[in-house]
Coordinates of C-alpha atoms and ligand atoms in Angstrom, one line a residue:
M10 CA 115.5 41.2 38.2
T11 CA 114.4 45.1 37.0
D12 CA 116.8 47.6 36.4
T13 CA 118.1 49.7 38.4
I14 CA 118.3 53.7 37.2
L15 CA 121.7 55.5 38.5
I16 CA 120.0 59.4 39.1
F17 CA 123.4 61.7 39.0
D18 CA 122.1 64.5 40.4
T19 CA 123.7 68.3 39.8
T20 CA 121.7 70.0 41.6
L21 CA 125.4 71.9 42.7
R22 CA 126.8 72.1 39.6
D23 CA 124.0 72.9 36.6
G24 CA 121.6 73.7 38.7
E25 CA 124.0 76.2 41.1
Q26 CA 125.6 77.8 38.1
S27 CA 122.1 79.7 36.0
P28 CA 121.9 82.7 37.2
G29 CA 120.8 83.6 40.9
C30 CA 121.5 80.4 41.8
S31 CA 124.8 79.8 43.8
M32 CA 125.4 78.5 47.0
N33 CA 127.5 79.1 49.5
L34 CA 129.7 76.5 51.2
E35 CA 127.3 75.1 54.2
E36 CA 124.6 75.9 51.8
K37 CA 126.2 72.9 49.7
L38 CA 127.1 70.8 52.7
Q39 CA 123.1 71.6 52.4
V40 CA 122.1 69.6 50.0
A41 CA 124.7 67.2 49.8
A42 CA 123.0 65.6 53.2
Q43 CA 120.0 65.8 51.2
L44 CA 120.9 64.2 48.0
E45 CA 121.5 62.2 50.4
T46 CA 118.6 61.1 52.2
L47 CA 117.2 61.5 48.8
G48 CA 118.6 58.7 47.5
V49 CA 120.7 60.0 44.6
D50 CA 124.1 57.6 43.7
I51 CA 126.1 60.1 41.7
I52 CA 126.0 63.8 43.4
E53 CA 127.7 66.5 40.8
A54 CA 128.5 68.9 43.1
G55 CA 131.1 70.7 41.1
F56 CA 133.3 72.1 39.2
A57 CA 137.0 72.6 40.2
I58 CA 138.6 74.4 38.7
A59 CA 135.7 76.8 38.2
S60 CA 137.2 79.0 41.7
P61 CA 139.4 77.7 45.2
G62 CA 134.9 78.4 46.3
D63 CA 133.8 75.3 44.1
F64 CA 137.2 73.0 45.2
E65 CA 136.4 73.8 48.4
A66 CA 132.9 73.0 48.1
V67 CA 133.1 69.8 46.1
S68 CA 136.6 68.6 48.3
E69 CA 134.1 69.4 51.2
V70 CA 131.0 67.4 49.8
A71 CA 134.0 64.7 49.1
R72 CA 134.0 64.8 52.8
Q73 CA 131.1 64.0 54.4
C74 CA 129.2 61.7 51.6
K75 CA 129.2 58.1 52.7
R76 CA 127.6 56.6 50.1
A77 CA 127.1 58.8 47.1
T78 CA 129.6 59.2 44.5
I79 CA 131.4 62.8 44.4
A80 CA 131.8 63.6 40.7
S81 CA 133.5 67.2 39.3
L82 CA 133.6 67.9 36.0
A83 CA 136.1 68.9 34.3
R84 CA 137.5 69.7 30.5
A85 CA 138.8 68.2 28.8
A86 CA 142.5 69.6 30.0
T87 CA 145.6 68.3 31.8
A88 CA 144.4 71.1 34.8
D89 CA 141.2 70.6 34.8
I90 CA 141.7 66.6 35.8
E91 CA 143.8 67.1 38.0
R92 CA 141.7 69.5 40.0
A93 CA 139.2 67.6 39.7
W94 CA 140.6 64.6 41.6
E95 CA 142.8 66.7 44.3
A96 CA 139.0 67.3 45.0
V97 CA 136.9 63.9 44.3
Q98 CA 139.7 61.9 46.1
H99 CA 138.6 62.7 49.1
A100 CA 134.7 60.6 48.4
E101 CA 135.0 57.1 49.1
R102 CA 133.9 56.8 46.2
P103 CA 134.8 59.0 43.2
R104 CA 134.0 60.2 40.0
I105 CA 135.6 62.2 37.4
H106 CA 132.8 63.4 34.7
T107 CA 135.0 64.7 32.0
F108 CA 133.4 66.7 29.1
I109 CA 133.9 67.6 25.6
A110 CA 131.4 69.5 22.7
T111 CA 131.7 66.5 19.8
S112 CA 128.9 68.9 17.2
P113 CA 130.9 70.7 13.9
L114 CA 129.8 74.2 15.0
H115 CA 131.1 73.8 18.9
M116 CA 133.7 72.3 17.4
R117 CA 135.0 74.9 15.3
V118 CA 133.1 78.2 16.8
K119 CA 133.9 77.3 20.5
L120 CA 137.2 74.9 20.1
N121 CA 138.9 75.6 16.9
K122 CA 139.2 72.1 16.9
S123 CA 139.0 69.6 14.2
P124 CA 137.9 66.2 14.6
D125 CA 140.3 64.2 14.7
E126 CA 142.2 66.7 17.6
V127 CA 138.9 66.4 19.7
L128 CA 138.9 62.7 19.1
E129 CA 142.9 63.1 20.4
A130 CA 142.2 65.1 22.8
I131 CA 139.5 62.7 24.6
D132 CA 141.6 59.7 24.0
R133 CA 143.9 61.5 25.7
T134 CA 142.0 63.3 28.8
V135 CA 139.7 60.4 29.2
R136 CA 143.6 57.9 29.4
L137 CA 144.5 60.4 31.6
A138 CA 141.6 61.1 34.1
R139 CA 141.1 57.0 34.0
N140 CA 144.8 56.4 35.7
L141 CA 143.8 59.3 38.5
C142 CA 140.5 57.3 39.2
P143 CA 139.2 54.0 38.2
D144 CA 135.0 56.4 37.9
V145 CA 135.6 58.5 34.9
E146 CA 132.8 59.6 33.4
W147 CA 133.3 60.9 30.4
S148 CA 130.3 63.4 28.4
A149 CA 130.5 64.9 24.2
E150 CA 128.7 67.8 25.0
D151 CA 126.4 68.9 22.6
A152 CA 125.3 65.4 21.6
T153 CA 122.0 66.2 20.3
R154 CA 123.1 67.8 17.1
S155 CA 126.5 66.0 16.5
D156 CA 127.4 63.2 13.3
P157 CA 126.4 60.6 14.7
D158 CA 129.2 58.2 12.8
F159 CA 131.8 61.0 14.3
L160 CA 130.1 60.6 17.8
A161 CA 129.8 56.9 17.3
R162 CA 133.2 57.1 17.3
A163 CA 134.2 59.8 19.8
I164 CA 132.4 57.3 21.4
E165 CA 134.3 54.4 20.8
T166 CA 137.4 56.4 21.9
A167 CA 135.9 57.4 25.2
I168 CA 135.0 53.7 26.9
A169 CA 138.5 52.4 25.1
A170 CA 140.1 55.0 27.1
G171 CA 138.4 53.9 30.1
A172 CA 135.1 55.6 30.2
R173 CA 132.6 53.7 32.4
T174 CA 130.2 56.9 32.2
I175 CA 128.9 57.8 28.9
N176 CA 127.1 60.9 29.2
L177 CA 124.9 62.4 25.5
P178 CA 124.4 65.6 26.9
D179 CA 121.4 67.1 24.7
T180 CA 123.2 70.5 26.0
V181 CA 120.6 72.9 24.6
G182 CA 117.4 71.7 24.5
Y183 CA 116.8 70.2 21.0
A184 CA 116.0 66.9 21.2
T185 CA 112.3 66.1 21.3
P186 CA 111.7 62.1 22.4
E187 CA 111.5 60.5 19.3
T188 CA 114.9 61.9 17.9
Y189 CA 116.7 61.4 21.5
G190 CA 115.6 57.8 22.5
A191 CA 116.8 57.7 19.1
M192 CA 119.7 58.2 18.7
F193 CA 120.7 56.1 22.2
R194 CA 119.7 53.0 20.5
D195 CA 121.4 53.9 17.6
M196 CA 124.9 54.8 19.6
I197 CA 124.4 51.6 21.7
G198 CA 123.4 49.5 18.8
R199 CA 126.7 50.5 16.6
V200 CA 129.7 51.3 19.3
P201 CA 131.6 48.2 19.6
N202 CA 132.9 48.7 23.1
A203 CA 129.1 49.7 24.0
D204 CA 128.6 47.3 26.9
L205 CA 131.6 48.3 29.3
A206 CA 129.2 51.8 29.4
V207 CA 126.6 52.6 31.1
F208 CA 124.9 54.9 29.1
S209 CA 123.9 58.7 30.3
T210 CA 120.6 60.5 29.5
H211 CA 121.3 64.5 30.1
C212 CA 118.6 67.4 29.1
H213 CA 118.2 70.6 29.2
N214 CA 114.8 72.8 29.1
D215 CA 114.7 74.7 26.6
L216 CA 110.7 73.5 24.5
G217 CA 109.9 72.0 28.3
L218 CA 110.6 68.2 26.9
A219 CA 113.6 67.6 29.6
V220 CA 111.3 65.1 31.3
A221 CA 110.0 63.2 28.6
N222 CA 113.1 63.1 26.5
S223 CA 115.0 61.6 29.4
L224 CA 112.0 59.4 29.8
A225 CA 112.6 58.1 26.1
A226 CA 116.5 58.2 26.5
V227 CA 115.9 55.7 28.7
M228 CA 113.3 53.3 26.8
A229 CA 115.7 52.8 24.6
G230 CA 119.1 51.6 27.5
A231 CA 120.5 54.4 29.0
R232 CA 120.8 53.5 32.8
Q233 CA 121.1 57.0 33.9
V234 CA 119.9 60.0 34.7
E235 CA 121.5 63.8 35.1
S236 CA 118.7 65.8 36.5
T237 CA 118.6 69.1 39.4
I238 CA 116.0 69.1 42.0
N239 CA 113.3 71.9 40.8
G240 CA 114.6 71.6 37.3
I241 CA 117.3 75.1 38.3
G242 CA 120.0 74.6 36.1
E243 CA 121.0 77.0 33.0
R244 CA 118.4 78.9 31.3
A245 CA 115.1 77.4 31.2
G246 CA 116.7 74.8 33.4
N247 CA 117.4 70.7 33.8
A248 CA 115.1 67.7 34.0
A249 CA 113.4 68.0 37.2
V250 CA 115.2 64.4 39.7
E251 CA 111.4 64.5 41.2
E252 CA 109.3 64.1 38.0
I253 CA 111.6 61.3 36.3
A254 CA 111.5 59.2 40.1
M255 CA 107.6 59.9 40.9
A256 CA 107.3 59.5 36.5
L257 CA 109.2 56.0 37.0
K258 CA 107.6 55.0 40.3
V259 CA 104.2 55.9 39.1
R260 CA 104.9 55.0 35.4
H261 CA 105.9 51.1 36.2
D262 CA 103.8 49.9 34.2
V263 CA 105.1 51.7 31.0
M264 CA 109.2 51.5 32.1
P265 CA 110.1 48.5 34.1
V266 CA 112.7 50.0 35.6
R267 CA 113.0 51.5 39.2
S268 CA 115.5 54.3 40.7
N269 CA 117.1 53.9 44.3
I270 CA 114.9 57.5 45.4
V271 CA 113.2 57.4 48.3
S272 CA 110.0 59.5 47.4
T273 CA 109.4 60.8 50.6
E274 CA 111.6 63.0 51.0
I275 CA 111.1 64.7 47.7
T276 CA 109.4 67.1 48.9
R277 CA 111.9 68.4 52.6
A278 CA 114.5 68.5 49.5
S279 CA 112.1 70.4 47.6
R280 CA 112.0 73.4 50.2
L281 CA 115.3 73.4 50.7
I282 CA 116.5 74.2 47.2
S283 CA 113.6 76.5 47.0
G284 CA 114.8 77.7 50.3
I285 CA 118.3 78.1 49.4
T286 CA 118.3 80.2 46.0
G287 CA 114.6 81.6 46.8
F288 CA 113.8 80.9 43.9
Q289 CA 109.6 80.0 44.7
V290 CA 108.5 77.1 42.5
Q291 CA 105.6 77.3 40.5
P292 CA 102.5 76.0 41.9
N293 CA 101.4 74.0 38.8
K294 CA 104.6 72.4 38.8
A295 CA 104.4 69.0 38.4
I296 CA 104.6 66.8 42.1
V297 CA 106.3 69.3 43.9
G298 CA 104.1 72.7 43.0
A299 CA 101.9 74.1 45.7
N300 CA 99.0 73.1 43.9
A301 CA 100.3 69.2 42.8
F302 CA 98.2 68.2 45.2
A303 CA 95.2 70.3 45.8
H304 CA 91.4 69.8 44.1
E305 CA 89.6 73.4 43.6
S306 CA 86.3 72.1 41.2
G307 CA 83.1 71.1 43.1
I308 CA 83.6 68.4 41.3
H309 CA 87.2 66.9 41.5
Q310 CA 86.4 67.3 45.4
D311 CA 83.5 65.5 45.7
G312 CA 85.5 62.7 43.4
M313 CA 88.1 62.9 45.9
I314 CA 85.7 62.7 49.4
K315 CA 84.9 59.7 47.4
D316 CA 88.3 57.3 45.9
A317 CA 91.3 59.5 46.1
S318 CA 92.1 58.2 42.8
T319 CA 89.2 59.3 41.2
Y320 CA 91.7 62.2 40.3
E321 CA 94.9 61.0 42.3
I322 CA 97.2 59.1 40.3
M323 CA 100.2 59.4 43.4
T324 CA 99.4 60.2 47.6
P325 CA 101.0 63.5 48.4
E326 CA 102.1 61.0 51.6
S327 CA 104.6 59.2 48.2
V328 CA 106.0 63.0 47.3
G329 CA 106.3 63.0 51.6
L330 CA 103.8 65.9 51.8
T331 CA 102.2 66.2 54.9
Q332 CA 99.2 67.6 56.1
S333 CA 100.8 70.8 57.5
S334 CA 100.0 69.7 61.2
L335 CA 98.9 71.7 64.2
V336 CA 102.0 71.6 65.8
M337 CA 102.1 73.6 69.7
G338 CA 100.6 76.3 71.1
K339 CA 102.2 78.7 73.5
H340 CA 101.8 76.1 75.8
S341 CA 104.2 74.3 74.8
G342 CA 107.0 73.3 77.2
R343 CA 111.4 73.0 75.9
A344 CA 110.5 68.6 75.1
A345 CA 107.5 68.9 73.2
F346 CA 109.8 71.4 71.0
R347 CA 112.8 69.5 71.4
Q348 CA 111.2 66.4 70.0
K349 CA 109.3 68.5 66.8
L350 CA 112.7 69.9 65.7
Q351 CA 114.0 66.4 66.3
E352 CA 111.1 64.8 64.0
L353 CA 111.9 67.5 61.1
G354 CA 115.3 66.2 60.9
Y355 CA 117.3 69.2 63.6
E356 CA 119.7 69.3 65.3
L357 CA 120.8 72.3 67.2
G358 CA 123.2 72.9 69.9
D359 CA 122.0 74.3 73.6
N360 CA 122.2 77.6 72.9
A361 CA 120.9 77.6 69.5
F362 CA 118.3 75.2 70.3
Q363 CA 117.2 78.0 72.7
D364 CA 117.2 80.8 71.0
A365 CA 114.7 78.8 68.5
F366 CA 113.4 77.5 70.9
A367 CA 112.5 82.0 72.7
R368 CA 112.0 82.4 68.9
F369 CA 109.3 80.0 68.4
K370 CA 107.2 81.0 72.0
E371 CA 107.4 84.5 70.2
L372 CA 105.6 83.2 67.5
A373 CA 102.9 81.1 69.0
D374 CA 102.0 84.4 71.1
A375 CA 101.4 86.6 68.3
K376 CA 100.1 83.7 66.2
K377 CA 96.8 81.2 66.1
A378 CA 98.3 78.5 65.3
V379 CA 101.9 77.1 64.4
Y380 CA 102.4 74.5 61.9
D381 CA 105.7 72.8 60.5
E382 CA 106.2 74.7 57.8
D383 CA 106.5 77.4 60.7
I384 CA 108.9 75.9 62.8
V385 CA 111.2 75.0 59.7
A386 CA 110.7 78.8 59.0
L387 CA 112.0 80.0 61.7
V388 CA 114.8 77.7 62.4
D389 CA 117.1 78.0 59.7
D390 CA 116.4 81.6 59.8
E391 CA 117.7 81.2 63.1
V392 CA 120.7 78.9 61.8
N393 CA 120.7 81.6 59.7
S394 CA 121.6 84.9 61.4
G395 CA 122.3 83.1 64.5
H396 CA 125.8 84.4 65.4
A397 CA 126.3 87.1 62.4
A398 CA 128.1 89.9 63.3
I399 CA 125.5 91.8 61.9
Q400 CA 122.1 91.5 64.5
V401 CA 118.1 93.5 64.3
K402 CA 117.9 94.6 67.5
E403 CA 115.0 96.4 66.6
V404 CA 111.9 97.8 63.6
E405 CA 110.2 100.4 64.3
I406 CA 107.8 100.9 61.0
Y407 CA 105.3 104.8 60.0
C408 CA 103.3 103.5 56.8
G409 CA 100.4 104.4 55.0
S410 CA 98.5 106.5 52.6
N411 CA 99.4 109.3 55.0
G412 CA 104.4 109.4 53.9
P413 CA 106.6 109.6 53.9
Q414 CA 107.0 106.3 55.2
R415 CA 109.6 105.5 58.1
A416 CA 111.8 103.4 59.4
I417 CA 113.5 103.8 63.3
L418 CA 116.1 100.6 63.3
T419 CA 118.0 99.1 65.2
L420 CA 121.0 96.6 64.8
E421 CA 123.5 95.2 66.2
V422 CA 127.0 96.3 65.1
D423 CA 129.9 94.1 66.3
G424 CA 128.1 93.8 70.2
E425 CA 127.5 97.7 69.4
D426 CA 124.0 99.3 69.3
K427 CA 123.0 101.9 66.9
T428 CA 120.3 103.7 66.0
V429 CA 118.7 105.5 62.9
T430 CA 115.4 106.8 61.6
S431 CA 115.5 107.2 58.0
R432 CA 112.5 108.1 55.7
G433 CA 112.2 106.5 52.3
N434 CA 109.3 105.8 49.1
G435 CA 107.3 103.1 51.1
P436 CA 107.8 101.6 54.4
V437 CA 110.5 98.5 52.5
D438 CA 112.3 101.8 50.4
A439 CA 112.7 102.8 54.1
L440 CA 114.3 100.1 55.8
F441 CA 117.2 99.0 54.2
N442 CA 118.1 102.2 53.3
A443 CA 118.2 102.3 57.4
I444 CA 120.4 99.4 56.7
R445 CA 122.2 101.2 54.5
M446 CA 122.9 104.2 56.5
I447 CA 124.1 101.9 59.7
V448 CA 126.3 99.9 57.5
P449 CA 127.6 101.9 53.7
H450 CA 127.4 99.1 51.3
D451 CA 127.0 101.8 48.4
S452 CA 129.1 99.2 44.9
S453 CA 125.9 96.8 45.5
I454 CA 123.0 95.8 44.8
M455 CA 119.4 94.9 45.2
E456 CA 119.1 92.1 42.9
R457 CA 115.7 91.1 44.0
Y458 CA 113.4 91.1 47.3
E459 CA 111.2 88.5 47.0
V460 CA 107.8 87.7 50.6
H461 CA 106.2 84.7 50.2
A462 CA 103.6 83.6 52.7
V463 CA 104.8 80.2 54.9
T464 CA 101.3 78.8 55.5
G465 CA 98.1 80.4 54.5
G466 CA 96.1 83.0 56.8
T467 CA 96.5 87.3 57.2
D468 CA 98.8 85.3 60.3
A469 CA 100.8 83.7 58.3
Q470 CA 104.7 84.1 58.6
A471 CA 106.8 86.5 56.3
E472 CA 109.7 83.8 54.5
V473 CA 111.6 86.8 52.6
S474 CA 114.7 86.8 50.0
V475 CA 117.1 89.0 49.1
L476 CA 119.9 88.5 47.0
L477 CA 122.1 91.6 47.1
S478 CA 125.6 92.0 44.1
E479 CA 128.9 93.4 44.6
N480 CA 131.4 93.7 41.7
G481 CA 129.7 90.8 39.4
R482 CA 129.3 88.5 42.8
T483 CA 125.4 87.6 43.8
T484 CA 124.9 86.7 47.7
R485 CA 121.5 86.2 48.6
G486 CA 119.8 86.7 52.8
R487 CA 116.4 85.2 54.4
G488 CA 115.0 86.0 57.1
A489 CA 111.2 84.5 58.9
H490 CA 109.4 86.5 61.0
H491 CA 105.5 87.2 61.3
D492 CA 106.4 90.9 60.8
T493 CA 106.5 90.7 56.8
M494 CA 109.3 94.1 57.3
V495 CA 111.2 92.5 60.3
A496 CA 111.9 89.4 58.3
S497 CA 112.8 91.8 55.1
A498 CA 115.4 93.6 57.6
R499 CA 116.5 89.9 58.9
A500 CA 116.7 89.1 55.4
Y501 CA 118.4 92.0 54.3
V502 CA 121.4 92.3 57.0
N503 CA 121.3 88.1 57.1
A504 CA 123.1 88.8 52.6
L505 CA 124.6 91.4 54.1
N506 CA 127.1 89.4 56.3
K507 CA 127.0 86.9 54.5
M508 CA 128.7 89.0 51.7
M509 CA 131.2 90.3 54.7
V510 CA 132.0 86.7 54.7
K511 CA 132.8 86.2 51.2
R512 CA 134.7 89.6 51.1
G513 CA 136.6 88.3 54.0
K514 CA 135.7 92.0 57.0
A515 CA 134.5 92.4 59.6
P516 CA 132.4 95.5 59.7
V517 CA 133.9 97.5 60.9
D518 CA 133.2 101.1 58.5
A519 CA 130.0 100.3 59.9
K520 CA 128.5 103.9 61.2
V521 CA 125.9 105.7 61.9
A522 CA 125.7 108.2 58.9
S523 CA 124.5 111.6 60.0
Ligands
LIG26 O1 124.9 70.5 29.6 C1 125.3 70.0 29.2 O2 126.5 70.0 28.2 C2 126.3 70.1 30.8 C3 127.2 69.1 30.3 C4 129.0 69.5 30.9 C5 127.9 67.8 30.8 O3 125.4 70.5 31.7
LIG27 ZN1 124.3 71.4 31.1

């Protein structure tokens, strides 16, 4: 029988931990739902003790997900482990994932503990976790720079204390496929109770080797792979789920194992993460980049016309990439729109449906062809901004080479329309100054402003993402519209609405500056 490789997804923990990638509760629940549809076996939903928000997210993901195992990370400390259990206990299949560093450098500099003290901590904390939860994973942080004799003793201790998954992370992305595979072969071969545990890989991409290292570990006997969608994560990121899954599928001839990933859900998962985080995937990224299935040169195009397998080792359809289909035009009715939403996986309540339909009609009037991607952007935008306290009502921009550029903006704030005119160094600056005039928020800084075309063509919808930060907390906003300036206003206002919620404050201080 072919061995199954368990896919442990840490998009919501290691991925979310990377700068600018933080997600709110609603976004995390959306991601968790898609991860289950994608078929990942374990979802690491967060680090429960890190903050009340993390705790709530892990608890809610644990309540929502019915198929996947739900894990929370915990350091080797009683409070961490108890908090992790409090959060994951609601899951059908809960897991506590506890870790401690095992490399001489980390033990000395970071933990200030001797090797024996670390062994004692492993024994004590894994036992505690196992008394609370039947499924315990233990990780040796910085395993790849640990002394092999000590690492073997640490693993043996963790298994004896009840851990049933042993994760050996390449925390700093230092390993090469040969060294990483050799470490797994060595540990699985020499730890006396190794047969009681599943060995797991967890690779960072500092040298661009995360996926290659993970696969080398699989060839050496690892049966769980930790990874993230689009490879997001600390520094250069983690191994990318989609690359691992497709490598296992396409090269089954040399890696005779399988995963439970439903590959046709990959593109949807990738787009969801880039939409939520605002981290666009590089065009030449394997599997999910915009050019991954594009053929530009004449020789390649000729080969593709004759037989796609000349230049494609997997089909775009196998990763869920369908030809952009023309959906509807301005004459399409409610029934067709509702059916299209169902096909795209949306179920909207009556009010949200009516609002989305009105937006669709507006878009169909403005744009020659409306594609699936347009509908997805539009509905996501509607769901994002639907009933928030601040709404964009009207945007009028004066721009061009003979400045000054001006914006006339009307926002509805708590049910009341407020209009201002402002100037700026370019249309975006003028528009954002207008927003700041209506809703003063001097303590926040615009960290990032990005515009992305949803489809090709000069009439494409713009999808704008902004990142605001206030007192070290970042908030992301998204907006989509066929007018880039309207999309920009919607994205900024979306971020402001979320920031108000974070502060626990309604925009009562909103005013029109004189
Ligand atoms: O990279 C790492 O070592 C980790 C552990 C906490 C599993 O993320
Ligand atoms: Zn990590």
